[in-house]
Short mmCIF file of C-alpha atoms in Angstrom, two decimals:
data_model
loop_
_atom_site.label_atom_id
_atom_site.label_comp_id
_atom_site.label_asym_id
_atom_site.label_seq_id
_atom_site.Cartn_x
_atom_site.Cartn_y
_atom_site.Cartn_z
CA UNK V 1139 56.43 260.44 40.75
CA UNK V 1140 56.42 257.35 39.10
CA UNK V 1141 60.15 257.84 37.68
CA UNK V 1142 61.08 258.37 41.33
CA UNK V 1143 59.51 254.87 42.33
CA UNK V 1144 60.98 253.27 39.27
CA UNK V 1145 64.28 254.83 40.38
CA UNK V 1146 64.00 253.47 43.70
CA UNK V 1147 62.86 249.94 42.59
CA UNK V 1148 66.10 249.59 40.15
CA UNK V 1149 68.32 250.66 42.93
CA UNK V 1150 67.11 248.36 45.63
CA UNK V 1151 67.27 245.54 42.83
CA UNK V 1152 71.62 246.19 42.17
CA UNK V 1153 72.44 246.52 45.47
CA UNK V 1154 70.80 242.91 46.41
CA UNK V 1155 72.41 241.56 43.79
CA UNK V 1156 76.06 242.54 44.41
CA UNK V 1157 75.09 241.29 47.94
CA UNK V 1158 74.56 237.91 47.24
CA UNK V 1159 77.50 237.90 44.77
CA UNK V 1160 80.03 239.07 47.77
CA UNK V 1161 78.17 236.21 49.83
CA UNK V 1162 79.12 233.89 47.40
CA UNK V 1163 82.80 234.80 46.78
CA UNK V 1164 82.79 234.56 50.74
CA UNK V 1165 81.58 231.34 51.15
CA UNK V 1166 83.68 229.61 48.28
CA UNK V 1167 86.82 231.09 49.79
CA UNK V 1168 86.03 229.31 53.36
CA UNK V 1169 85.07 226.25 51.38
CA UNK V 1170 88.95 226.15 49.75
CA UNK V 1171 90.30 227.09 52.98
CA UNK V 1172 89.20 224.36 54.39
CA UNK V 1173 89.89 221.41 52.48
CA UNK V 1174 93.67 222.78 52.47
CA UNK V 1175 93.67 222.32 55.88
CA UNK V 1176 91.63 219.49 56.54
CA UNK V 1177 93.53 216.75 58.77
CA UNK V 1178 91.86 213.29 58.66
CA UNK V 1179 92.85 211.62 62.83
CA UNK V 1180 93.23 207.55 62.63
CA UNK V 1181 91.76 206.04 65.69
CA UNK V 1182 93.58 205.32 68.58
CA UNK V 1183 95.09 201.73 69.98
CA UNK V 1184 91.81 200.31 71.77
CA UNK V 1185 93.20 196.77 71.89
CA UNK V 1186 92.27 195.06 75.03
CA UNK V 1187 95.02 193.04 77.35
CA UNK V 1188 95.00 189.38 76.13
CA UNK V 1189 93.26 190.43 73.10
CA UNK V 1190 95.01 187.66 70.15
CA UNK V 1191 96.56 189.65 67.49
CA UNK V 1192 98.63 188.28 64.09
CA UNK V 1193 101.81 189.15 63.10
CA UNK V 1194 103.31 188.08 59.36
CA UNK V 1195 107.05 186.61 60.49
CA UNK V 1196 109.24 184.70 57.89
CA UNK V 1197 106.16 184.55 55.79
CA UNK V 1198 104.06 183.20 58.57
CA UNK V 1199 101.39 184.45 60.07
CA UNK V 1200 101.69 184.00 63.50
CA UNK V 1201 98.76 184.70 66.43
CA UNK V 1202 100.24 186.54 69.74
CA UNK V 1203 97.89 186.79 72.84
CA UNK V 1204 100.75 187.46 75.35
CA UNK V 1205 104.07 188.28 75.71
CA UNK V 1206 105.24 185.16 76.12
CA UNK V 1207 103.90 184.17 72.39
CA UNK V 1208 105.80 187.38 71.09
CA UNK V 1209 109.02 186.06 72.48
CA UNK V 1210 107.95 182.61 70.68
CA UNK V 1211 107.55 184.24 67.31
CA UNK V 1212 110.55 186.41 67.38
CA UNK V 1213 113.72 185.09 69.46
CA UNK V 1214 115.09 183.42 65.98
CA UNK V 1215 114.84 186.34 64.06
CA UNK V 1216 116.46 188.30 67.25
CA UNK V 1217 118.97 185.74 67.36
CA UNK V 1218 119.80 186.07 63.64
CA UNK V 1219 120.20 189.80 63.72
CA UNK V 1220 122.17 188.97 67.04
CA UNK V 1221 124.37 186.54 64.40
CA UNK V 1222 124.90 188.98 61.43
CA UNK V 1223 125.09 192.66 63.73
CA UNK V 1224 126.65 191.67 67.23
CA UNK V 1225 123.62 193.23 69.18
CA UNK V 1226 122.31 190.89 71.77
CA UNK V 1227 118.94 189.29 70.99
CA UNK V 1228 117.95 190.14 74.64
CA UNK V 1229 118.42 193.40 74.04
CA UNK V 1230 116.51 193.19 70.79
CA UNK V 1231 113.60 191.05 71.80
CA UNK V 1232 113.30 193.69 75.39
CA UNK V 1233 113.09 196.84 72.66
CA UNK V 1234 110.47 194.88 70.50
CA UNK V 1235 108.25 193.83 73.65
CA UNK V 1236 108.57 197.67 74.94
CA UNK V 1237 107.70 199.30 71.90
CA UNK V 1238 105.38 197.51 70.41
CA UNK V 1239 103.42 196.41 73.61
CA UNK V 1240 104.19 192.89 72.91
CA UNK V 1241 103.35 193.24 69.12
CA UNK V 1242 99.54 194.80 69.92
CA UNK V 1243 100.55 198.39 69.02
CA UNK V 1244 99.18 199.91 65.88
CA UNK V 1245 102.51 200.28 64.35
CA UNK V 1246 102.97 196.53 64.41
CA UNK V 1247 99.78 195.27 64.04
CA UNK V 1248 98.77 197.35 60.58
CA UNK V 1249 102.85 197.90 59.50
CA UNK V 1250 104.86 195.19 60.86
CA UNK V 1251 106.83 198.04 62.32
CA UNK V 1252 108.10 197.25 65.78
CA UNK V 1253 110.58 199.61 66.65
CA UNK V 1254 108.48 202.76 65.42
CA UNK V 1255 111.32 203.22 62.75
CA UNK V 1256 110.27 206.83 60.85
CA UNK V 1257 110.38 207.55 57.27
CA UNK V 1258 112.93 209.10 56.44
CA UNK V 1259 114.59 208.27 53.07
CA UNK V 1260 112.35 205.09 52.81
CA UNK V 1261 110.84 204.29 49.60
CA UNK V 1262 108.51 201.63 50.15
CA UNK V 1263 104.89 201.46 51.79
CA UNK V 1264 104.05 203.88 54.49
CA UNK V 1265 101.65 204.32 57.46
CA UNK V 1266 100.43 207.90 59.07
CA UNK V 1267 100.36 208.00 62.95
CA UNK V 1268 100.12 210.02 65.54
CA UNK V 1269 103.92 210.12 67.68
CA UNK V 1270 106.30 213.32 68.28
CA UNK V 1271 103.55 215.25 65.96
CA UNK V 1272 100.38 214.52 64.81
CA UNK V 1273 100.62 212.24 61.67
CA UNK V 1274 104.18 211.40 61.32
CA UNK V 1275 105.20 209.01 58.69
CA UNK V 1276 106.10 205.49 59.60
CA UNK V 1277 107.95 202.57 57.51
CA UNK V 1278 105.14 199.80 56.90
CA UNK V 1279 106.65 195.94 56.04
CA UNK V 1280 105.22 193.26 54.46
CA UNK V 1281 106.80 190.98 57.15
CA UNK V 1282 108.34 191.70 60.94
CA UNK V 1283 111.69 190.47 60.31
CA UNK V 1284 112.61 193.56 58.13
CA UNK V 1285 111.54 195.28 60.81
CA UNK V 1286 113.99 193.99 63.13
CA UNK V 1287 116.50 193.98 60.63
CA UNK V 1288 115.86 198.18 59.79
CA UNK V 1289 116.58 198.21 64.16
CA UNK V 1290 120.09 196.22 63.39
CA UNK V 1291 121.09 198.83 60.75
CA UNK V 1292 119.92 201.69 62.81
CA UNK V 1293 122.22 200.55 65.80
CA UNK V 1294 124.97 199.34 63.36
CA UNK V 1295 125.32 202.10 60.88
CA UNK V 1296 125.02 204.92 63.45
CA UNK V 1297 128.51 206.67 64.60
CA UNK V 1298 126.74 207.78 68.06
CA UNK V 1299 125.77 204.07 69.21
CA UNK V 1300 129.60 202.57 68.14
CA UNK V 1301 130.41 202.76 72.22
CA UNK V 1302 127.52 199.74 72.11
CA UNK V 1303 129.45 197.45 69.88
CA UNK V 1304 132.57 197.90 72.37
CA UNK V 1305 130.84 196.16 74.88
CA UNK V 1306 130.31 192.35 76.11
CA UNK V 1307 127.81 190.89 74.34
CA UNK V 1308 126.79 189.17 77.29
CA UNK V 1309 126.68 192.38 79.22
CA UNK V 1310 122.97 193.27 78.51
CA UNK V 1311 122.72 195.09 81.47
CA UNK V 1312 125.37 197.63 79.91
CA UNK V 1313 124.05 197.69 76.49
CA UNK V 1314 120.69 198.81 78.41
CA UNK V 1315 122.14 201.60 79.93
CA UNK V 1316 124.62 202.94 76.69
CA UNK V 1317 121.41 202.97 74.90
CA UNK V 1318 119.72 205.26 77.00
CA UNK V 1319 123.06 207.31 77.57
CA UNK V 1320 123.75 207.52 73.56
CA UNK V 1321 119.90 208.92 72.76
CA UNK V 1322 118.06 206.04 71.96
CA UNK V 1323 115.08 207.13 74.34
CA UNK V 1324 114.39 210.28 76.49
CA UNK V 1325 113.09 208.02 79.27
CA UNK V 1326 115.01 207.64 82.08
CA UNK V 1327 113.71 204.47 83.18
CA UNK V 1328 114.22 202.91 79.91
CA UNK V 1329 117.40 200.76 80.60
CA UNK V 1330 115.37 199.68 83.84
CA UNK V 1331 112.86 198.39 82.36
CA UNK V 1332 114.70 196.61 78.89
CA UNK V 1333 116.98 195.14 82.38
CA UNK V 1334 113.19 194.26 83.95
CA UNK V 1335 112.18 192.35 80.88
CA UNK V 1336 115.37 190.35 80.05
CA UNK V 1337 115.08 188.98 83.76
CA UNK V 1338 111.45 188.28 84.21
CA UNK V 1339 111.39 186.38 80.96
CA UNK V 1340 114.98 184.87 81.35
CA UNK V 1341 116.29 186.60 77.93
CA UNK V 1342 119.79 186.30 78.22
CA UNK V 1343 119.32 182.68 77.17
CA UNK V 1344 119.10 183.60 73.85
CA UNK V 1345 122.41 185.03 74.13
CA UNK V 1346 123.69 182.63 75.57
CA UNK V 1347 122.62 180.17 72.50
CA UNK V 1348 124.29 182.34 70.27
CA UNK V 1349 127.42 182.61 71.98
CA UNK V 1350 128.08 178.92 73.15
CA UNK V 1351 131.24 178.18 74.12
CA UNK V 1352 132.24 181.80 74.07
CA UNK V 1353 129.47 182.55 76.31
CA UNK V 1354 130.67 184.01 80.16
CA UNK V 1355 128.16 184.72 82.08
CA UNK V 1356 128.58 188.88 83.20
CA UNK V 1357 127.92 189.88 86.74
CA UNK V 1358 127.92 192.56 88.35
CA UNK V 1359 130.17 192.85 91.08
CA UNK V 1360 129.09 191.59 94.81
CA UNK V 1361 129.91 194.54 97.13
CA UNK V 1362 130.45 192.51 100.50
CA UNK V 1363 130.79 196.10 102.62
CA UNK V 1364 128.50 198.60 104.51
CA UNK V 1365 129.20 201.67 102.46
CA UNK V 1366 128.40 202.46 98.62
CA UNK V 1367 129.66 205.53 97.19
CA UNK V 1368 127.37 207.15 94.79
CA UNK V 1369 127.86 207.35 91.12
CA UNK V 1370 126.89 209.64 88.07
CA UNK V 1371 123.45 208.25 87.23
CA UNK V 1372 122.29 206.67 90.91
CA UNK V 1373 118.94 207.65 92.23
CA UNK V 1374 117.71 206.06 95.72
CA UNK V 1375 115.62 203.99 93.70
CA UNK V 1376 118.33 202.40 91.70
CA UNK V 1377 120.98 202.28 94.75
CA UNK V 1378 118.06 200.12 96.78
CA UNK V 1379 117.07 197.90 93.97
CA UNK V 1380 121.38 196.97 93.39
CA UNK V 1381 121.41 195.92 97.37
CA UNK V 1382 118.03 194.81 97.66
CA UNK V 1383 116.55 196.75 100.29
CA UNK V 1384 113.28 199.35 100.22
CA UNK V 1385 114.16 203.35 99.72
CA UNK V 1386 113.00 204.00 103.03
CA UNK V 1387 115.37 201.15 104.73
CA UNK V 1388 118.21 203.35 102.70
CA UNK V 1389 117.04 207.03 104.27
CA UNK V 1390 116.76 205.52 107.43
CA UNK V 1391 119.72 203.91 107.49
CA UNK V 1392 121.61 207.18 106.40
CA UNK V 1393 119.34 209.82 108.35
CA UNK V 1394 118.07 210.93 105.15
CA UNK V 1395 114.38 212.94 104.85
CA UNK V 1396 115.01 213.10 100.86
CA UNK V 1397 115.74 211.34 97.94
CA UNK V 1398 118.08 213.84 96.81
CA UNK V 1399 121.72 212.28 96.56
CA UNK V 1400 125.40 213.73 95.29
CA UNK V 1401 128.32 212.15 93.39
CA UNK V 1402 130.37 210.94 95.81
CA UNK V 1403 128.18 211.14 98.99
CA UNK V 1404 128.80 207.60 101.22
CA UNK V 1405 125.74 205.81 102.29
CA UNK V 1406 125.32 202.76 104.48
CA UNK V 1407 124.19 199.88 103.53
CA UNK V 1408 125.00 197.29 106.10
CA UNK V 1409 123.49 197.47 109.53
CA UNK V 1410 126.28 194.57 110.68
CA UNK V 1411 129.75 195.82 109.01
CA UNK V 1412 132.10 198.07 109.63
CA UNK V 1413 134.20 197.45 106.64
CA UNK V 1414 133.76 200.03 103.55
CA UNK V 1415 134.53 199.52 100.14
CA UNK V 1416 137.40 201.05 97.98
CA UNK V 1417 137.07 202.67 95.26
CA UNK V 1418 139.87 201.93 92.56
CA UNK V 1419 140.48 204.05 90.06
CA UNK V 1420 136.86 205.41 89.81
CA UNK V 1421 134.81 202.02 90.14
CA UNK V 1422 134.31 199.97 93.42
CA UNK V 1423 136.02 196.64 94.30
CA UNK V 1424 134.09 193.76 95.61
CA UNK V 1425 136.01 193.61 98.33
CA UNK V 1426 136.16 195.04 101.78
CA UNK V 1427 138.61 198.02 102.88
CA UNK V 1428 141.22 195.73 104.43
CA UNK V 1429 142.36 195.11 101.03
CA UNK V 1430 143.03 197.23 98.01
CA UNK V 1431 143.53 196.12 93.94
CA UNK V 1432 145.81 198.31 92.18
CA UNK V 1433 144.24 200.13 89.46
CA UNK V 1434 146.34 202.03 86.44
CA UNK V 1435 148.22 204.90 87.09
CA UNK V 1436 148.38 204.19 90.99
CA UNK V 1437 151.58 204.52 92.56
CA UNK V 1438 152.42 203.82 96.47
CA UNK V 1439 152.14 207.40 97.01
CA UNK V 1440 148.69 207.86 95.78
CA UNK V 1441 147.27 205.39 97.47
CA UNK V 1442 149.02 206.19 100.77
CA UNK V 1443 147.33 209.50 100.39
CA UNK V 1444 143.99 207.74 99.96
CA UNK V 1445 143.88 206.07 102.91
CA UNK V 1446 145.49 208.02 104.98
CA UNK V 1447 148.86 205.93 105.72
CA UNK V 1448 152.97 205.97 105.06
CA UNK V 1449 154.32 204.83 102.08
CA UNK V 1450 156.56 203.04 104.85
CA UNK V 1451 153.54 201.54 106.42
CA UNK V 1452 152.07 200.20 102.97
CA UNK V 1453 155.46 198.09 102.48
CA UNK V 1454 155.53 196.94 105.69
CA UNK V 1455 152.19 195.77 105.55
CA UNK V 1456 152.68 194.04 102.00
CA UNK V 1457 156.48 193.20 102.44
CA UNK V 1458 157.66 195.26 99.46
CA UNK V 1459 161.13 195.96 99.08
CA UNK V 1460 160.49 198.72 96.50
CA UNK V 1461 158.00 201.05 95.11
CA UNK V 1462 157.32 199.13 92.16
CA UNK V 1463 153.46 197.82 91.40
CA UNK V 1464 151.13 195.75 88.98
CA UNK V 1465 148.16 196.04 87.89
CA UNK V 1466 145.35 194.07 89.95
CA UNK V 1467 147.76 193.42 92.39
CA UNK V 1468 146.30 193.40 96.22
CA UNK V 1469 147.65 195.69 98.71
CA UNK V 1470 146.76 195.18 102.39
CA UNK V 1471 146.01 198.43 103.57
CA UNK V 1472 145.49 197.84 107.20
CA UNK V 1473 145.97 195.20 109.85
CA UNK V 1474 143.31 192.60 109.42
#
């Protein structure tokens, strides 16, 4: 009897202990397991609106409380990159305000990083934060002005933004736009609101200091007739904002219960006019129907067929003795 308790005892005694030693292995495998995948979150921006922040810039430390500061601390070093790259420093200046909320983001607050320039191949200091994907790697600088001059490269040494560098550099409005249209950002309001920025806060000046006596100013075209013709890229929002005039004025001048629009597709934008405008060779002339400018690759023929008239009455109308034409040369194409 007492062998059988004895028996009993010993076996009640090795099974607790390979109990606690499988409880053990158990517990030090979750332990590992967890600090491989342990993720340490940085807090988010909880700057207020007029909070003062400082920025190093040219080896200054410089305080910024508004946007109007920020464009203080950094139009020379926009215009300098502006100098050295070709990309306007209204452009530049816009991009900084909108990406780093007027300097107050955490990008260019802890990194001097104002154009949220990644990685990548960099070598130097580096900041963790939370973009695309949760702790992305970020290029930190000791001052701001080699962050603008990283966003010069970027533009500059980039096949894909080359159609920039073609354009005016006065012609902010269409460096906005290529921007968007090459990549640079996903949003679609993007060019709208670098366009926004440059004229509430009068931008273009900058340009304008850079260029001197090369400078001419760039305007858009002033459409004097009652009809627009809509273009890859218009929305109602965009069409009313170019003629000044509300979305709804637009729909109800047109009969329109949507927003919805088509290349092509003629809407009214003059309650007073008759006149439409022409269209040469794919872009609109600022001037009324009663008169057309010859675009390249237009012959008498083709634009007969446009409007709807004999080569014979074309001549007639313009006293031409041939067929032969010029480009930018103005065509009557109807009795005034």
């Amino acid at each position: 009897m007492k062998r059988i308790i004895m028996l009993c005892l010993l076996t009640c005694f090795v099974f607790s202990c390979g109990t606690k030693k499988v409880a053990v292995k158990k517990k030090t495998s979750n332990k590992q397991r967890t600090e491989q995948v342990s993720i340490r979150k940085l807090p988010k921006e909880t700057r207020k609106v007029g909070e003062e922040v400082e920025e190093v810039v040219n080896g200054v430390a410089v305080k910024i409380a508004s946007t109007e500061d920020y464009i203080a601390a950094f139009k020379t070093v926009a215009q300098e990159e502006m100098r050295l790259y070709g990309i306007p420093a209204s452009i530049t200046i816009a991009q900084g305000i909108l990406e780093s909320n007027s300097g107050k983001g955490r990008l260019s607050v802890e990194a001097n990083n104002h154009f949220g320039i990644k990685c990548h191949d960099w070598t130097g200091e580096r900041i963790f934060h939370d973009d695309d994907a949760d702790q992305e790697c970020f290029r930190k600088y000791n001052d701001a002005k080699y962050s603008y001059r990283d966003h010069s490269l970027f533009l500059s040494q980039r096949s894909r933004y080359a159609a920039l560098f073609k354009l005016k550099k006065e012609d902010y409005k269409g460096w906005a736009k290529e921007l968007r249209k090459a990549g640079y950002a996903t949003d679609k309001k993007y060019p709208d609101k670098l366009i926004d920025l440059i004229e509430r806060y009068g931008l273009n000046q900058f340009d304008e200091e850079v260029l001197g006596n090369t400078y001419v100013k760039f305007e858009e075209p002033i459409y004097s007739g009652a009809t627009y013709f809509v273009e890859k890229g218009d929305s109602m929002y965009s069409i009313s904002k170019k003629f000044n005039m509300s979305i709804k004025e637009l729909q109800d001048l047109n009969n329109l219960k949507s927003s919805s629009l088509s290349i092509g597709q003629e809407l009214r934008i003059n309650r007073n006019s008759e006149d439409t405008i022409a269209v040469v060779s794919g872009t609109k002339s600022p001037i009324t129907n009663t008169v057309h400018i010859v675009g390249k690759g237009e012959t008498l023929y083709s634009i007969s067929k446009k409007y709807n008239i004999s080569i014979n009455e074309l001549q007639q109308l313009n006293g031409l003795n041939d067929t032969g034409l010029s480009v930018g040369q103005r065509l009557k194409i109807k009795n005034q």
